[in-house]
Amino acid sequence: MGKLDRRRREILELVASNSFMTIDSLADHFSVTPQTIRRDINEMAEEGLIARYHGGAASVSTTENTAYQDRQVLNLGSKREIAKLVAEHIPEGASLFINIGTTNEEVAHALLGHKSLKIITNNLHVAEICAANQGFEVIIAGGVVRQRDFGVIGEATIDFINQFKVDYAIIGISGVDEDGSLMDFDYREVRVARAIISNARQTFLCTDASKFGRRAMVRLGHLSEIDALFTDRHPGPVWSDVIREADVSVYTAN
Amino acid sequence: MGKLDRRRREILELVASNSFMTIDSLADHFSVTPQTIRRDINEMAEEGLIARYHGGAASVSTTENTAYQDRQVLNLGSKREIAKLVAEHIPEGASLFINIGTTNEEVAHALLGHKSLKIITNNLHVAEICAANQGFEVIIAGGVVRQRDFGVIGEATIDFINQFKVDYAIIGISGVDEDGSLMDFDYREVRVARAIISNARQTFLCTDASKFGRRAMVRLGHLSEIDALFTDRHPGPVWSDVIREADVSVYTAN
DNA sequence: CGGTAAATTTTCGTTACCGATCAAAATGCG
DNA sequence: CGCATTTTGATCGGTAACGAAAATTTACCG
């Protein structure tokens, strides 16, 4: 293999892992002139290996599920802040369940600052995020993968979860009714969530305030089964009474 | 929320899902002048939300596991070709096991062209890739997630896999000895692979020719247990005899 | 060692993008 | 409605990146 092939292969790697590389930074990296890099990436762009842009090159997006990625960015700011708050309440060395939801994926990110945790999840993304930390023991629940949000559901999943008993359950939700009922759309996911709650010593509900008042079909449980609610702002006066009666600690980010 | 906030949020989404966006394409998309887009992305770049480059903006890489991503691009070309070849030998409607390995992840990509498949895997990435296809039923095996390659391993994984019996096993490997022994580095992964092979009617070994002669510690099995070998070029004369004796069909890409 | 081809650097005129500035338009608010 | 503020558009000189082509170096092979 020639030096040229090796360089082009490495360019491909660099562009792939940084998503964008300037001509100049590549020229520096290989100690060649920008011209040489231009020739490389122009030819690679013709082969469709990378995408050429003015000033550099980007990886050609091979990603299948853009719909999900788009949804994931919605309300990203508040989700991040909620996640940070939750992470501050999880002690080092704890064991956790984390279920489905984009907010929970942000929680997983926020938890990466911890040294040592034991995490059991039915969310493919959470498993993948947490696996990055050497100090974590990550366990994925087996079962059918739901296409919509990469959640794992089904009877096998419930059986799997029932094998464990952990310190904290991190739960997301699709909606909260005026009477404090926690609601979701998929009864299979609800059954998994119930198994998670009943096998955890404490349950944290993580959801942005917009979910309060949102309608969903399947009843998951009630606020009184929750120990703490983490949200971006207080959900509003309608829920003040039911939250107080349910004896839920409320933590608001910001 | 103002029109400006909405536009910036959407810019963030577009940049995130396309990894790079030019000023002009964004200006077209929002029907504003490039100046306006420049202002937007310059300010967002100051906040650290995106990365500014000459001619456009790229997503700031939040990715944790660059080491794995780098490795994944190695030999990408031949892996893709092997994967394509494998996909051509899998009939519509079949049920499959797919285990760990970057080549197998490419197989998962290649299989997306199929309409309907039932896929059971202990590889987080394969599950995620296959979940994109509405016609697929994807099942992830439960167990401990290995940090190195997002494989799921352990006793629970073996039990889970033993629940199924499928048409095809798609198997990757770390090395093949001169005597035809299939070798791997992790005995826990080997035990999962053995469970997969014994619960499949046919086994396909997918590996590039560079693995032939590579050393590894744990014996997984022997070429004679394999029905077909998919590779990028014939492994060489040293293996000709053992392959013939093992009665393995060899398919070489290109 | 010499000759040939491939790869890289150098040079230079051209094009595309940039930021600053100011004017125009939209928006918000009493 | 009218004023203040924010947001957007237009202009322009300056700079960075571009491709083409020639010159130079490197790699290869007998």
mmCIF file of N, CA and C in Angstrom, chain B residues 9-53:
data_model
loop_
_atom_site.group_PDB
_atom_site.id
_atom_site.type_symbol
_atom_site.label_atom_id
_atom_site.label_comp_id
_atom_site.label_asym_id
_atom_site.label_seq_id
_atom_site.Cartn_x
_atom_site.Cartn_y
_atom_site.Cartn_z
ATOM 1 N N ARG B 9 -33.078 27.335 16.123
ATOM 2 C CA ARG B 9 -33.271 25.966 16.569
ATOM 3 C C ARG B 9 -33.252 25.010 15.390
ATOM 4 N N GLU B 10 -33.909 25.443 14.308
ATOM 5 C CA GLU B 10 -33.957 24.556 13.138
ATOM 6 C C GLU B 10 -32.580 24.443 12.486
ATOM 7 N N ILE B 11 -31.837 25.532 12.509
ATOM 8 C CA ILE B 11 -30.465 25.458 12.002
ATOM 9 C C ILE B 11 -29.692 24.403 12.774
ATOM 10 N N LEU B 12 -29.857 24.440 14.090
ATOM 11 C CA LEU B 12 -29.185 23.469 14.942
ATOM 12 C C LEU B 12 -29.555 22.050 14.536
ATOM 13 N N GLU B 13 -30.837 21.829 14.283
ATOM 14 C CA GLU B 13 -31.288 20.496 13.889
ATOM 15 C C GLU B 13 -30.684 20.099 12.545
ATOM 16 N N LEU B 14 -30.724 21.039 11.608
ATOM 17 C CA LEU B 14 -30.215 20.728 10.274
ATOM 18 C C LEU B 14 -28.732 20.416 10.317
ATOM 19 N N VAL B 15 -28.000 21.231 11.054
ATOM 20 C CA VAL B 15 -26.568 20.997 11.150
ATOM 21 C C VAL B 15 -26.301 19.673 11.859
ATOM 22 N N ALA B 16 -27.099 19.385 12.883
ATOM 23 C CA ALA B 16 -26.880 18.143 13.637
ATOM 24 C C ALA B 16 -27.129 16.925 12.769
ATOM 25 N N SER B 17 -28.180 16.957 11.966
ATOM 26 C CA SER B 17 -28.514 15.731 11.245
ATOM 27 C C SER B 17 -27.763 15.606 9.928
ATOM 28 N N ASN B 18 -27.236 16.725 9.402
ATOM 29 C CA ASN B 18 -26.463 16.632 8.156
ATOM 30 C C ASN B 18 -24.969 16.740 8.404
ATOM 31 N N SER B 19 -24.595 17.004 9.628
ATOM 32 C CA SER B 19 -23.205 17.107 10.056
ATOM 33 C C SER B 19 -22.499 18.333 9.476
ATOM 34 N N PHE B 20 -22.972 18.836 8.353
ATOM 35 C CA PHE B 20 -22.432 20.093 7.831
ATOM 36 C C PHE B 20 -23.463 20.749 6.933
ATOM 37 N N MET B 21 -23.583 22.053 7.045
ATOM 38 C CA MET B 21 -24.500 22.815 6.204
ATOM 39 C C MET B 21 -23.787 24.062 5.711
ATOM 40 N N THR B 22 -23.944 24.355 4.412
ATOM 41 C CA THR B 22 -23.364 25.581 3.900
ATOM 42 C C THR B 22 -24.266 26.768 4.242
ATOM 43 N N ILE B 23 -23.630 27.940 4.270
ATOM 44 C CA ILE B 23 -24.380 29.164 4.479
ATOM 45 C C ILE B 23 -25.488 29.281 3.435
ATOM 46 N N ASP B 24 -25.120 29.049 2.200
ATOM 47 C CA ASP B 24 -26.071 29.262 1.111
ATOM 48 C C ASP B 24 -27.267 28.318 1.188
ATOM 49 N N SER B 25 -27.001 27.051 1.488
ATOM 50 C CA SER B 25 -28.117 26.118 1.541
ATOM 51 C C SER B 25 -29.069 26.490 2.672
ATOM 52 N N LEU B 26 -28.511 26.978 3.774
ATOM 53 C CA LEU B 26 -29.376 27.418 4.875
ATOM 54 C C LEU B 26 -30.159 28.658 4.472
ATOM 55 N N ALA B 27 -29.482 29.582 3.784
ATOM 56 C CA ALA B 27 -30.159 30.807 3.340
ATOM 57 C C ALA B 27 -31.323 30.459 2.415
ATOM 58 N N ASP B 28 -31.086 29.535 1.498
ATOM 59 C CA ASP B 28 -32.160 29.084 0.612
ATOM 60 C C ASP B 28 -33.296 28.478 1.415
ATOM 61 N N HIS B 29 -32.946 27.602 2.330
ATOM 62 C CA HIS B 29 -33.943 26.869 3.094
ATOM 63 C C HIS B 29 -34.879 27.798 3.862
ATOM 64 N N PHE B 30 -34.336 28.880 4.392
ATOM 65 C CA PHE B 30 -35.158 29.791 5.187
ATOM 66 C C PHE B 30 -35.615 31.012 4.394
ATOM 67 N N SER B 31 -35.206 31.079 3.133
ATOM 68 C CA SER B 31 -35.536 32.241 2.305
ATOM 69 C C SER B 31 -35.097 33.543 2.962
ATOM 70 N N VAL B 32 -33.874 33.568 3.403
ATOM 71 C CA VAL B 32 -33.276 34.802 3.919
ATOM 72 C C VAL B 32 -31.929 34.980 3.217
ATOM 73 N N THR B 33 -31.299 36.100 3.466
ATOM 74 C CA THR B 33 -30.003 36.333 2.844
ATOM 75 C C THR B 33 -28.902 35.593 3.616
ATOM 76 N N PRO B 34 -27.830 35.297 2.927
ATOM 77 C CA PRO B 34 -26.688 34.668 3.609
ATOM 78 C C PRO B 34 -26.214 35.474 4.819
ATOM 79 N N GLN B 35 -26.333 36.792 4.747
ATOM 80 C CA GLN B 35 -25.913 37.628 5.879
ATOM 81 C C GLN B 35 -26.612 37.212 7.158
ATOM 82 N N THR B 36 -27.897 37.021 7.058
ATOM 83 C CA THR B 36 -28.679 36.657 8.241
ATOM 84 C C THR B 36 -28.196 35.330 8.814
ATOM 85 N N ILE B 37 -27.977 34.382 7.930
ATOM 86 C CA ILE B 37 -27.495 33.077 8.389
ATOM 87 C C ILE B 37 -26.131 33.238 9.042
ATOM 88 N N ARG B 38 -25.280 34.076 8.448
ATOM 89 C CA ARG B 38 -23.955 34.287 9.042
ATOM 90 C C ARG B 38 -24.073 34.781 10.465
ATOM 91 N N ARG B 39 -24.951 35.758 10.639
ATOM 92 C CA ARG B 39 -25.139 36.277 11.992
ATOM 93 C C ARG B 39 -25.572 35.162 12.933
ATOM 94 N N ASP B 40 -26.540 34.383 12.484
ATOM 95 C CA ASP B 40 -27.049 33.299 13.331
ATOM 96 C C ASP B 40 -25.924 32.343 13.737
ATOM 97 N N ILE B 41 -25.240 31.816 12.747
ATOM 98 C CA ILE B 41 -24.284 30.767 13.091
ATOM 99 C C ILE B 41 -23.051 31.326 13.790
ATOM 100 N N ASN B 42 -22.702 32.573 13.531
ATOM 101 C CA ASN B 42 -21.587 33.146 14.275
ATOM 102 C C ASN B 42 -21.914 33.217 15.763
ATOM 103 N N GLU B 43 -23.121 33.662 16.056
ATOM 104 C CA GLU B 43 -23.488 33.773 17.469
ATOM 105 C C GLU B 43 -23.632 32.399 18.112
ATOM 106 N N MET B 44 -24.199 31.457 17.352
ATOM 107 C CA MET B 44 -24.329 30.108 17.904
ATOM 108 C C MET B 44 -22.966 29.461 18.096
ATOM 109 N N ALA B 45 -22.032 29.819 17.228
ATOM 110 C CA ALA B 45 -20.687 29.277 17.376
ATOM 111 C C ALA B 45 -20.037 29.832 18.640
ATOM 112 N N GLU B 46 -20.329 31.110 18.949
ATOM 113 C CA GLU B 46 -19.768 31.703 20.169
ATOM 114 C C GLU B 46 -20.298 30.992 21.410
ATOM 115 N N GLU B 47 -21.557 30.552 21.317
ATOM 116 C CA GLU B 47 -22.142 29.835 22.454
ATOM 117 C C GLU B 47 -21.686 28.383 22.499
ATOM 118 N N GLY B 48 -20.956 27.972 21.485
ATOM 119 C CA GLY B 48 -20.458 26.600 21.464
ATOM 120 C C GLY B 48 -21.470 25.584 20.986
ATOM 121 N N LEU B 49 -22.559 26.050 20.372
ATOM 122 C CA LEU B 49 -23.601 25.122 19.926
ATOM 123 C C LEU B 49 -23.223 24.428 18.627
ATOM 124 N N ILE B 50 -22.471 25.136 17.768
ATOM 125 C CA ILE B 50 -22.034 24.545 16.510
ATOM 126 C C ILE B 50 -20.586 24.970 16.264
ATOM 127 N N ALA B 51 -19.992 24.387 15.255
ATOM 128 C CA ALA B 51 -18.622 24.740 14.901
ATOM 129 C C ALA B 51 -18.652 25.523 13.595
ATOM 130 N N ARG B 52 -18.048 26.691 13.604
ATOM 131 C CA ARG B 52 -18.067 27.566 12.441
ATOM 132 C C ARG B 52 -16.898 27.248 11.530
ATOM 133 N N TYR B 53 -17.192 27.163 10.217
ATOM 134 C CA TYR B 53 -16.125 26.975 9.249
ATOM 135 C C TYR B 53 -16.343 27.910 8.074
#
